[in-house]
Amino acid sequence: MAERKESSLKRLFSRGKKKGRKHQGATRETEDREFEFEFSEEIKRAVGPPPKTREITFERQHETGEKGLEAAELTYATQESYDVGEGDVISQTHATPRFVPAKKSVWSDEKAARDEGVVLIDEIDDLSGLVLPRSATFVVDELKIKARTQVFDLKSRGGIPSQKESALIGEAFRTVTEAATAIEEETPKAGILKKLSPLSIIRHRVAEYDQRIHGPLVDLTFRRRPGVEEIETYPVNEPYAYIRITYDHATHEYTYEILEPILTAAEDELFREIKERIFERLDVNTQNLPEEQARTTLKEVTDDVIADFGLSLTPVQREKILYNMYKEFLGNGMIDPIMHDRYIEDISCDGVNVNLFVYHTRYESMRTNLRYKSSTELDSYVTKLAQRSGKYISIAEPMLDSTMHDGSRIQMTLGTEVTAHGSTYTIRKFKSEPITPTDLIEWSTFSPLSIAFLWLAVESGKSCIFAGGTASGKTTSLNAISLFIPPLAKIVTLEDTRELKLPHPNWIPSVTRTSFDTAGKGEIDMYELLRAALRQRPEYLIVGEVRGREALTLFQAMSTGHVTYSTIHADSVASIVHRLENPPLDVPRNMLSALNLVSVQVQARIGGQRIRRNKQIVEILDLDPRTNELITNEVFRWHPVTDEITYTGKSFVLEEIMEARGWSEERMREELKMRQEVLEWMRVKKIREYRDVSNTLIQYYRDPSKVMEAVRADLYPMECPE
């Protein structure tokens, strides 16, 4: 009988062993504590009479070396011993994780009934091989698990709360303004939401902000300083953000100041608390939503968090917090107002505790009143920019070129590995709407005749390279001239970062991809994209910039009849040839004759103002067999003294077009005049949006006579009889 009881109990307590638990066979000394209980009828029938005793042993093991003990580090081992009547003992010993004992508590039958079926995750492995009767009562060390839970105490101390603290509880806390007065006088300062009781929730409906009723959010009053003059103030994101330009007569410098709603200490604390809870609550990727829907979603979540704590905010307070939420989750954080400024071309962050700089179209380079005060804040923002652009930056790969969601180009560095002052970023802003030929004429970058010439050349399939220095407008001109491509032509663009934007329906935009690891696995560079593009039967190939081995493939494509457009860093035809012929481009000189046109652009200064001009348009005619020099012809030239772009009087490209189309010189002059009139008409009518410009050009392709009738009626109205 004793053997049958022993085998039955072994089967009953064998689950932990089957799961691969490690059991210790040695029997340890236990505390003399006995527990009397009754088995159920099912267990009685299975194993016979109940065991006489049950012992549970807690062994505290200290792992502090050969000698010495540390009370903070404890290791439990439980040993279960059952006397089955004949002196036989069945033992089960297993270790549990380390923990810090907090206090003793007694688990009784009443407690077990109240928490029936509730088991901590950390205890699952320990209890999986243990079956206890319901009537058991034993003593254990309670585990105090530190979780990130909000504790709503007043000052984390005992005693009766003060009158100030009582005003922050329940219904007595009505407005943030009331709380701010109390909070700012408190020492130490605690968070607003941490002072609130979650048990007394009051939901308040706040009226929508109306500037006419509730007043402005931003104080635009200029507080005079010695030697500082206010030049102008203009809105960039009304009514939330404004820009003030000031001039310091002592340093002779302009300053770019951002004016936004100012949060009080209490409002700022509230904003930070709400932001933490939104990070936990918002499970929707707002980047995948339309802007209006994303703003609505964020607004609803913010209002819910505020309502959960029974806060009563004024419309102005609520709107200020919502604006900062929009900046944090949907906008560009600290630099969001700058990104809304249409006069800003570049944004430069040079490191920690260094003021940001911007390049303004009117005032050029200026210092701003913004700076990152800690490396953690700056590193976090740089990482955020990389993630938003769909790429990754790390200490292992601390440099990154990417494109922002609005099309702006950004270069980033992380940490102090490559930049001594900490993380940096430089943003080259691009308009959401691409520049059009109308804009180039309006800004006098090109003359109407030179644009008409390029229009006819692009339509006729002549290849061109746009050259110039940094920030000379090469890519801008390339994007604008691309609108002259016939509407149904197949276009393939190749870029490192997305900058080109075309309205053509038959367009394949290709972008390079970085590798997945340091070995270069998975990398797709410009050369690979170009090889793939040549298999897609393109009529027009557009390469963002040639700077490597793809240049040879590009000129091979030109030689085989593919119309190509690209940009290159060079300031003259001679420097273009020099760059193309030498590493890493390595293009043979005899292949350069496949290129038809070169447009050289320059950034200059006239009358104290920075301007961009088309310096010259040069035709590449052929290669001199005797001297091996390129034969060129300058078609248009810019004269800096008069700021005029003139036609030199001779174009071999126009002669080739005349011959191909069977036109006479008179027909060619008429065609150039008509296209100039269309361009001038769009400038006068302020048709500058790229889709509108594209529609006008498409209409001209299909029915030029009808378009010219409307154009000339507006440009040359008949004089009314007196």
Short mmCIF file of N, CA and C in Angstrom, two decimals, residues 45-199:
data_model
loop_
_atom_site.label_atom_id
_atom_site.label_comp_id
_atom_site.label_asym_id
_atom_site.label_seq_id
_atom_site.Cartn_x
_atom_site.Cartn_y
_atom_site.Cartn_z
N ARG A 45 -9.65 8.99 -3.40
CA ARG A 45 -9.81 7.76 -4.17
C ARG A 45 -8.57 7.46 -5.00
N ALA A 46 -7.85 8.50 -5.43
CA ALA A 46 -6.68 8.29 -6.30
C ALA A 46 -5.45 7.86 -5.54
N VAL A 47 -5.20 8.49 -4.38
CA VAL A 47 -3.94 8.24 -3.68
C VAL A 47 -4.12 7.63 -2.32
N GLY A 48 -5.36 7.35 -1.87
CA GLY A 48 -5.56 6.75 -0.56
C GLY A 48 -5.62 7.78 0.53
N PRO A 49 -5.27 7.39 1.76
CA PRO A 49 -5.31 8.31 2.90
C PRO A 49 -4.38 9.49 2.69
N PRO A 50 -4.70 10.65 3.26
CA PRO A 50 -3.87 11.85 3.09
C PRO A 50 -2.53 11.72 3.77
N PRO A 51 -1.54 12.43 3.32
CA PRO A 51 -0.23 12.42 3.99
C PRO A 51 -0.32 13.03 5.36
N LYS A 52 0.57 12.60 6.21
CA LYS A 52 0.54 13.06 7.58
C LYS A 52 1.09 14.48 7.72
N THR A 53 2.14 14.82 7.00
CA THR A 53 2.76 16.14 7.13
C THR A 53 3.16 16.68 5.77
N ARG A 54 3.28 17.96 5.68
CA ARG A 54 3.79 18.61 4.48
C ARG A 54 4.71 19.73 4.92
N GLU A 55 5.88 19.74 4.40
CA GLU A 55 6.86 20.73 4.79
C GLU A 55 7.29 21.57 3.58
N ILE A 56 7.35 22.86 3.80
CA ILE A 56 7.84 23.77 2.77
C ILE A 56 9.05 24.50 3.32
N THR A 57 10.11 24.41 2.59
CA THR A 57 11.37 24.99 3.05
C THR A 57 11.76 26.16 2.15
N PHE A 58 12.10 27.27 2.76
CA PHE A 58 12.66 28.40 2.05
C PHE A 58 14.11 28.55 2.45
N GLU A 59 14.98 28.34 1.50
CA GLU A 59 16.41 28.43 1.75
C GLU A 59 16.95 29.74 1.17
N ARG A 60 17.56 30.53 1.98
CA ARG A 60 18.15 31.77 1.53
C ARG A 60 19.63 31.56 1.26
N GLN A 61 19.97 31.76 0.02
CA GLN A 61 21.33 31.58 -0.42
C GLN A 61 21.95 32.93 -0.73
N HIS A 62 23.11 33.17 -0.24
CA HIS A 62 23.80 34.43 -0.48
C HIS A 62 25.03 34.18 -1.32
N GLU A 63 25.11 34.91 -2.38
CA GLU A 63 26.20 34.72 -3.32
C GLU A 63 27.12 35.93 -3.28
N THR A 64 27.85 36.07 -2.23
CA THR A 64 28.72 37.22 -2.04
C THR A 64 30.19 36.82 -1.99
N GLY A 65 30.50 35.62 -2.44
CA GLY A 65 31.89 35.15 -2.40
C GLY A 65 32.06 34.08 -1.36
N GLU A 66 33.27 33.92 -0.92
CA GLU A 66 33.58 32.88 0.05
C GLU A 66 33.02 33.23 1.42
N LYS A 67 33.07 34.48 1.78
CA LYS A 67 32.59 34.90 3.08
C LYS A 67 31.69 36.11 2.89
N GLY A 68 30.91 36.39 3.95
CA GLY A 68 30.06 37.57 3.93
C GLY A 68 28.72 37.31 3.29
N LEU A 69 27.76 38.05 3.74
CA LEU A 69 26.40 37.93 3.25
C LEU A 69 25.86 39.30 2.93
N GLU A 70 25.00 39.35 1.92
CA GLU A 70 24.30 40.58 1.56
C GLU A 70 22.83 40.32 1.58
N ALA A 71 22.12 41.09 2.41
CA ALA A 71 20.69 40.87 2.55
C ALA A 71 19.91 41.25 1.32
N ALA A 72 20.50 42.09 0.46
CA ALA A 72 19.75 42.54 -0.72
C ALA A 72 19.62 41.47 -1.76
N GLU A 73 20.55 40.50 -1.80
CA GLU A 73 20.54 39.46 -2.81
C GLU A 73 20.14 38.16 -2.17
N LEU A 74 18.95 37.70 -2.47
CA LEU A 74 18.41 36.48 -1.92
C LEU A 74 18.02 35.54 -3.02
N THR A 75 18.24 34.22 -2.80
CA THR A 75 17.81 33.21 -3.72
C THR A 75 16.97 32.21 -2.96
N TYR A 76 15.77 32.02 -3.44
CA TYR A 76 14.85 31.10 -2.80
C TYR A 76 14.99 29.72 -3.40
N ALA A 77 14.81 28.73 -2.56
CA ALA A 77 14.66 27.36 -3.00
C ALA A 77 13.57 26.74 -2.16
N THR A 78 12.62 26.12 -2.76
CA THR A 78 11.50 25.48 -2.07
C THR A 78 11.69 23.99 -2.10
N GLN A 79 11.49 23.40 -0.97
CA GLN A 79 11.60 21.95 -0.85
C GLN A 79 10.30 21.43 -0.26
N GLU A 80 9.64 20.53 -0.96
CA GLU A 80 8.38 19.98 -0.55
C GLU A 80 8.59 18.54 -0.10
N SER A 81 8.28 18.26 1.13
CA SER A 81 8.49 16.94 1.70
C SER A 81 7.19 16.41 2.23
N TYR A 82 6.88 15.21 1.86
CA TYR A 82 5.62 14.61 2.26
C TYR A 82 5.91 13.28 2.94
N ASP A 83 5.47 13.14 4.17
CA ASP A 83 5.59 11.89 4.90
C ASP A 83 4.44 11.00 4.52
N VAL A 84 4.73 9.86 3.89
CA VAL A 84 3.69 8.97 3.39
C VAL A 84 3.42 7.81 4.32
N GLY A 85 3.94 7.87 5.50
CA GLY A 85 3.57 6.86 6.50
C GLY A 85 4.63 5.84 6.81
N GLU A 86 5.50 5.57 5.96
CA GLU A 86 6.51 4.54 6.20
C GLU A 86 7.90 5.14 6.34
N GLY A 87 7.96 6.43 6.55
CA GLY A 87 9.26 7.08 6.64
C GLY A 87 9.84 7.48 5.31
N ASP A 88 9.08 7.20 4.19
CA ASP A 88 9.55 7.59 2.86
C ASP A 88 9.25 9.06 2.62
N VAL A 89 10.17 9.76 2.05
CA VAL A 89 10.03 11.18 1.79
C VAL A 89 10.17 11.46 0.31
N ILE A 90 9.21 12.19 -0.24
CA ILE A 90 9.28 12.65 -1.63
C ILE A 90 9.63 14.13 -1.60
N SER A 91 10.73 14.51 -2.21
CA SER A 91 11.22 15.89 -2.16
C SER A 91 11.24 16.50 -3.54
N GLN A 92 10.91 17.80 -3.61
CA GLN A 92 10.98 18.58 -4.84
C GLN A 92 11.57 19.94 -4.50
N THR A 93 12.67 20.28 -5.10
CA THR A 93 13.36 21.53 -4.83
C THR A 93 13.61 22.25 -6.14
N HIS A 94 13.32 23.55 -6.17
CA HIS A 94 13.58 24.36 -7.38
C HIS A 94 13.84 25.79 -6.96
N ALA A 95 14.59 26.47 -7.80
CA ALA A 95 14.99 27.85 -7.53
C ALA A 95 14.02 28.83 -8.16
N THR A 96 13.83 29.95 -7.54
CA THR A 96 13.03 31.05 -8.07
C THR A 96 13.89 32.28 -8.27
N PRO A 97 13.45 33.25 -9.07
CA PRO A 97 14.26 34.43 -9.34
C PRO A 97 14.55 35.25 -8.09
N ARG A 98 15.65 36.01 -8.19
CA ARG A 98 15.99 36.91 -7.11
C ARG A 98 14.99 38.04 -6.99
N PHE A 99 14.83 38.55 -5.78
CA PHE A 99 13.94 39.67 -5.57
C PHE A 99 14.31 40.36 -4.28
N VAL A 100 13.72 41.51 -4.05
CA VAL A 100 13.90 42.26 -2.82
C VAL A 100 12.68 42.06 -1.95
N PRO A 101 12.81 41.41 -0.82
CA PRO A 101 11.63 41.21 0.04
C PRO A 101 11.15 42.52 0.61
N ALA A 102 9.85 42.70 0.59
CA ALA A 102 9.25 43.93 1.09
C ALA A 102 8.64 43.75 2.47
N LYS A 103 7.72 42.81 2.61
CA LYS A 103 7.08 42.61 3.90
C LYS A 103 6.44 41.24 3.94
N LYS A 104 6.06 40.84 5.10
CA LYS A 104 5.40 39.56 5.29
C LYS A 104 3.91 39.73 5.22
N SER A 105 3.25 38.77 4.65
CA SER A 105 1.80 38.75 4.63
C SER A 105 1.35 37.31 4.75
N VAL A 106 0.20 37.09 5.31
CA VAL A 106 -0.36 35.78 5.50
C VAL A 106 -1.47 35.54 4.52
N TRP A 107 -1.34 34.51 3.76
CA TRP A 107 -2.39 34.11 2.84
C TRP A 107 -3.29 33.12 3.55
N SER A 108 -4.54 33.42 3.65
CA SER A 108 -5.51 32.58 4.32
C SER A 108 -6.50 32.01 3.33
N ASP A 109 -7.40 31.22 3.82
CA ASP A 109 -8.43 30.66 2.97
C ASP A 109 -9.32 31.75 2.40
N GLU A 110 -9.57 32.81 3.20
CA GLU A 110 -10.39 33.92 2.74
C GLU A 110 -9.73 34.66 1.60
N LYS A 111 -8.41 34.89 1.72
CA LYS A 111 -7.67 35.55 0.66
C LYS A 111 -7.67 34.73 -0.61
N ALA A 112 -7.49 33.42 -0.47
CA ALA A 112 -7.48 32.56 -1.64
C ALA A 112 -8.83 32.58 -2.34
N ALA A 113 -9.90 32.64 -1.58
CA ALA A 113 -11.23 32.69 -2.19
C ALA A 113 -11.46 33.99 -2.92
N ARG A 114 -10.91 35.09 -2.40
CA ARG A 114 -11.12 36.40 -3.02
C ARG A 114 -10.32 36.55 -4.31
N ASP A 115 -9.08 35.97 -4.34
CA ASP A 115 -8.21 36.09 -5.51
C ASP A 115 -8.09 34.77 -6.24
N GLU A 116 -9.15 34.04 -6.30
CA GLU A 116 -9.11 32.73 -6.93
C GLU A 116 -8.74 32.85 -8.41
N GLY A 117 -7.76 32.05 -8.83
CA GLY A 117 -7.38 32.00 -10.24
C GLY A 117 -6.40 33.08 -10.65
N VAL A 118 -6.00 34.00 -9.77
CA VAL A 118 -5.08 35.07 -10.09
C VAL A 118 -3.67 34.64 -9.71
N VAL A 119 -2.77 34.58 -10.70
CA VAL A 119 -1.39 34.16 -10.49
C VAL A 119 -0.47 35.16 -11.17
N LEU A 120 0.55 35.65 -10.45
CA LEU A 120 1.52 36.54 -11.05
C LEU A 120 2.33 35.81 -12.11
N ILE A 121 2.74 36.57 -13.14
CA ILE A 121 3.51 35.97 -14.22
C ILE A 121 4.80 35.38 -13.70
N ASP A 122 5.45 36.07 -12.76
CA ASP A 122 6.71 35.59 -12.22
C ASP A 122 6.55 34.31 -11.42
N GLU A 123 5.36 33.96 -11.00
CA GLU A 123 5.13 32.79 -10.18
C GLU A 123 4.68 31.56 -10.96
N ILE A 124 4.43 31.74 -12.26
CA ILE A 124 3.88 30.65 -13.04
C ILE A 124 4.81 29.45 -13.05
N ASP A 125 6.10 29.70 -13.33
CA ASP A 125 7.05 28.59 -13.37
C ASP A 125 7.20 27.91 -12.02
N ASP A 126 7.11 28.70 -10.96
CA ASP A 126 7.28 28.14 -9.63
C ASP A 126 6.09 27.31 -9.19
N LEU A 127 4.92 27.64 -9.64
CA LEU A 127 3.72 26.96 -9.21
C LEU A 127 3.27 25.86 -10.16
N SER A 128 3.94 25.79 -11.34
CA SER A 128 3.47 24.84 -12.33
C SER A 128 3.58 23.40 -11.86
N GLY A 129 4.52 23.10 -11.01
CA GLY A 129 4.66 21.74 -10.52
C GLY A 129 4.15 21.53 -9.12
N LEU A 130 3.38 22.49 -8.62
CA LEU A 130 2.91 22.44 -7.24
C LEU A 130 1.39 22.47 -7.20
N VAL A 131 0.78 21.55 -6.55
CA VAL A 131 -0.67 21.49 -6.36
C VAL A 131 -0.95 21.59 -4.88
N LEU A 132 -1.66 22.58 -4.49
CA LEU A 132 -1.96 22.82 -3.09
C LEU A 132 -3.45 22.71 -2.83
N PRO A 133 -3.85 22.17 -1.74
CA PRO A 133 -5.26 22.16 -1.35
C PRO A 133 -5.73 23.57 -1.03
N ARG A 134 -7.01 23.82 -1.19
CA ARG A 134 -7.56 25.15 -0.96
C ARG A 134 -7.44 25.57 0.49
N SER A 135 -7.45 24.65 1.40
CA SER A 135 -7.44 25.00 2.81
C SER A 135 -6.06 25.31 3.36
N ALA A 136 -5.02 25.27 2.53
CA ALA A 136 -3.67 25.50 3.01
C ALA A 136 -3.46 26.94 3.44
N THR A 137 -2.70 27.15 4.47
CA THR A 137 -2.32 28.46 4.96
C THR A 137 -0.82 28.46 5.20
N PHE A 138 -0.09 29.43 4.59
CA PHE A 138 1.35 29.46 4.73
C PHE A 138 1.85 30.89 4.62
N VAL A 139 3.08 31.11 4.99
CA VAL A 139 3.71 32.42 5.03
C VAL A 139 4.75 32.52 3.92
N VAL A 140 4.68 33.62 3.14
CA VAL A 140 5.65 33.87 2.08
C VAL A 140 6.08 35.31 2.15
N ASP A 141 7.20 35.63 1.50
CA ASP A 141 7.65 37.00 1.34
C ASP A 141 6.92 37.64 0.17
N GLU A 142 6.26 38.75 0.38
CA GLU A 142 5.53 39.43 -0.68
C GLU A 142 6.50 40.13 -1.62
N LEU A 143 6.30 39.92 -2.91
CA LEU A 143 7.12 40.56 -3.92
C LEU A 143 6.55 41.92 -4.26
N LYS A 144 7.35 42.93 -4.12
CA LYS A 144 6.95 44.27 -4.48
C LYS A 144 7.54 44.61 -5.84
N ILE A 145 6.71 44.55 -6.86
CA ILE A 145 7.16 44.78 -8.23
C ILE A 145 7.04 46.26 -8.55
N LYS A 146 8.13 46.84 -8.98
CA LYS A 146 8.13 48.23 -9.37
C LYS A 146 7.64 48.37 -10.79
N ALA A 147 6.47 48.88 -10.98
CA ALA A 147 5.88 49.11 -12.31
C ALA A 147 5.71 50.60 -12.53
N ARG A 148 5.61 50.99 -13.77
CA ARG A 148 5.42 52.39 -14.12
C ARG A 148 3.94 52.77 -14.00
N THR A 149 3.51 52.88 -12.80
CA THR A 149 2.13 53.25 -12.54
C THR A 149 2.10 54.64 -11.93
N GLN A 150 1.08 55.39 -12.24
CA GLN A 150 0.94 56.74 -11.74
C GLN A 150 0.42 56.71 -10.30
N VAL A 151 1.20 57.23 -9.40
CA VAL A 151 0.80 57.32 -8.01
C VAL A 151 0.29 58.73 -7.75
N PHE A 152 -0.93 58.83 -7.38
CA PHE A 152 -1.57 60.12 -7.20
C PHE A 152 -1.57 60.51 -5.72
N ASP A 153 -0.37 60.77 -5.19
CA ASP A 153 -0.27 61.33 -3.86
C ASP A 153 0.11 62.78 -3.98
N LEU A 154 -0.03 63.49 -2.91
CA LEU A 154 0.16 64.92 -2.97
C LEU A 154 1.64 65.31 -2.88
N LYS A 155 2.27 64.94 -1.81
CA LYS A 155 3.65 65.32 -1.62
C LYS A 155 4.53 64.13 -1.30
N SER A 156 3.98 62.90 -1.50
CA SER A 156 4.70 61.67 -1.17
C SER A 156 5.13 61.67 0.29
N ARG A 157 4.26 62.18 1.15
CA ARG A 157 4.52 62.20 2.58
C ARG A 157 3.20 62.10 3.31
N GLY A 158 3.27 61.68 4.57
CA GLY A 158 2.06 61.57 5.35
C GLY A 158 1.60 62.91 5.87
N GLY A 159 0.50 62.89 6.60
CA GLY A 159 -0.03 64.10 7.18
C GLY A 159 -1.22 64.63 6.41
N ILE A 160 -1.79 65.64 6.92
CA ILE A 160 -2.96 66.26 6.32
C ILE A 160 -2.51 67.22 5.23
N PRO A 161 -3.10 67.13 4.03
CA PRO A 161 -2.69 68.03 2.97
C PRO A 161 -2.98 69.47 3.31
N SER A 162 -2.12 70.35 2.76
CA SER A 162 -2.29 71.76 2.99
C SER A 162 -3.47 72.29 2.19
N GLN A 163 -3.80 73.54 2.43
CA GLN A 163 -4.90 74.15 1.70
C GLN A 163 -4.60 74.22 0.21
N LYS A 164 -3.32 74.46 -0.12
CA LYS A 164 -2.94 74.52 -1.52
C LYS A 164 -3.10 73.17 -2.17
N GLU A 165 -2.70 72.11 -1.46
CA GLU A 165 -2.82 70.77 -2.01
C GLU A 165 -4.26 70.35 -2.14
N SER A 166 -5.08 70.73 -1.17
CA SER A 166 -6.49 70.38 -1.23
C SER A 166 -7.17 71.03 -2.42
N ALA A 167 -6.69 72.18 -2.84
CA ALA A 167 -7.29 72.85 -3.99
C ALA A 167 -7.03 72.14 -5.29
N LEU A 168 -6.08 71.17 -5.28
CA LEU A 168 -5.73 70.45 -6.48
C LEU A 168 -6.43 69.11 -6.57
N ILE A 169 -7.34 68.81 -5.64
CA ILE A 169 -8.00 67.53 -5.59
C ILE A 169 -9.45 67.66 -6.03
N GLY A 170 -9.85 66.74 -6.94
CA GLY A 170 -11.26 66.60 -7.29
C GLY A 170 -11.86 67.84 -7.87
N GLU A 171 -13.06 68.15 -7.43
CA GLU A 171 -13.83 69.22 -8.01
C GLU A 171 -13.28 70.59 -7.67
N ALA A 172 -12.47 70.69 -6.60
CA ALA A 172 -11.92 71.99 -6.23
C ALA A 172 -10.92 72.50 -7.26
N PHE A 173 -10.32 71.60 -8.07
CA PHE A 173 -9.38 71.99 -9.12
C PHE A 173 -10.17 72.26 -10.39
N ARG A 174 -10.41 73.54 -10.68
CA ARG A 174 -11.26 73.89 -11.80
C ARG A 174 -10.49 74.35 -13.02
N THR A 175 -9.46 75.10 -12.87
CA THR A 175 -8.73 75.64 -14.00
C THR A 175 -7.24 75.45 -13.80
N VAL A 176 -6.51 75.47 -14.91
CA VAL A 176 -5.06 75.41 -14.84
C VAL A 176 -4.48 76.66 -14.21
N THR A 177 -5.15 77.78 -14.41
CA THR A 177 -4.68 79.03 -13.83
C THR A 177 -4.68 78.96 -12.32
N GLU A 178 -5.76 78.41 -11.74
CA GLU A 178 -5.81 78.24 -10.30
C GLU A 178 -4.70 77.33 -9.81
N ALA A 179 -4.47 76.25 -10.54
CA ALA A 179 -3.43 75.31 -10.14
C ALA A 179 -2.04 75.89 -10.28
N ALA A 180 -1.86 76.72 -11.31
CA ALA A 180 -0.54 77.27 -11.55
C ALA A 180 -0.06 78.11 -10.38
N THR A 181 -0.98 78.91 -9.81
CA THR A 181 -0.61 79.75 -8.68
C THR A 181 -0.13 78.91 -7.51
N ALA A 182 -0.85 77.83 -7.26
CA ALA A 182 -0.47 76.96 -6.15
C ALA A 182 0.79 76.17 -6.44
N ILE A 183 0.90 75.68 -7.66
CA ILE A 183 2.03 74.84 -8.00
C ILE A 183 3.34 75.61 -8.00
N GLU A 184 3.32 76.81 -8.55
CA GLU A 184 4.54 77.59 -8.64
C GLU A 184 5.07 78.00 -7.28
N GLU A 185 4.21 78.02 -6.25
CA GLU A 185 4.63 78.35 -4.89
C GLU A 185 5.10 77.14 -4.12
N GLU A 186 4.86 75.96 -4.66
CA GLU A 186 5.23 74.73 -3.99
C GLU A 186 6.71 74.42 -4.18
N THR A 187 7.33 73.86 -3.16
CA THR A 187 8.70 73.38 -3.23
C THR A 187 8.80 72.09 -2.43
N PRO A 188 9.18 70.96 -3.06
CA PRO A 188 9.54 70.82 -4.47
C PRO A 188 8.34 70.82 -5.39
N LYS A 189 8.58 71.13 -6.66
CA LYS A 189 7.52 71.20 -7.66
C LYS A 189 7.14 69.82 -8.14
N ALA A 190 5.87 69.55 -8.21
CA ALA A 190 5.37 68.27 -8.69
C ALA A 190 4.53 68.48 -9.93
N GLY A 191 4.34 67.41 -10.71
CA GLY A 191 3.57 67.49 -11.93
C GLY A 191 2.10 67.76 -11.64
N ILE A 192 1.45 68.45 -12.58
CA ILE A 192 0.05 68.79 -12.39
C ILE A 192 -0.81 67.54 -12.31
N LEU A 193 -0.65 66.66 -13.25
CA LEU A 193 -1.49 65.47 -13.27
C LEU A 193 -1.20 64.56 -12.10
N LYS A 194 0.02 64.62 -11.57
CA LYS A 194 0.35 63.80 -10.42
C LYS A 194 -0.35 64.29 -9.16
N LYS A 195 -0.83 65.54 -9.16
CA LYS A 195 -1.53 66.09 -8.02
C LYS A 195 -3.03 65.85 -8.08
N LEU A 196 -3.52 65.27 -9.16
CA LEU A 196 -4.94 65.10 -9.34
C LEU A 196 -5.39 63.72 -8.92
N SER A 197 -6.58 63.63 -8.43
CA SER A 197 -7.15 62.35 -8.06
C SER A 197 -7.91 61.78 -9.24
N PRO A 198 -7.58 60.55 -9.69
CA PRO A 198 -8.29 59.98 -10.83
C PRO A 198 -9.68 59.48 -10.48
N LEU A 199 -10.03 59.50 -9.18
CA LEU A 199 -11.31 58.97 -8.75
C LEU A 199 -12.44 59.99 -8.88
#
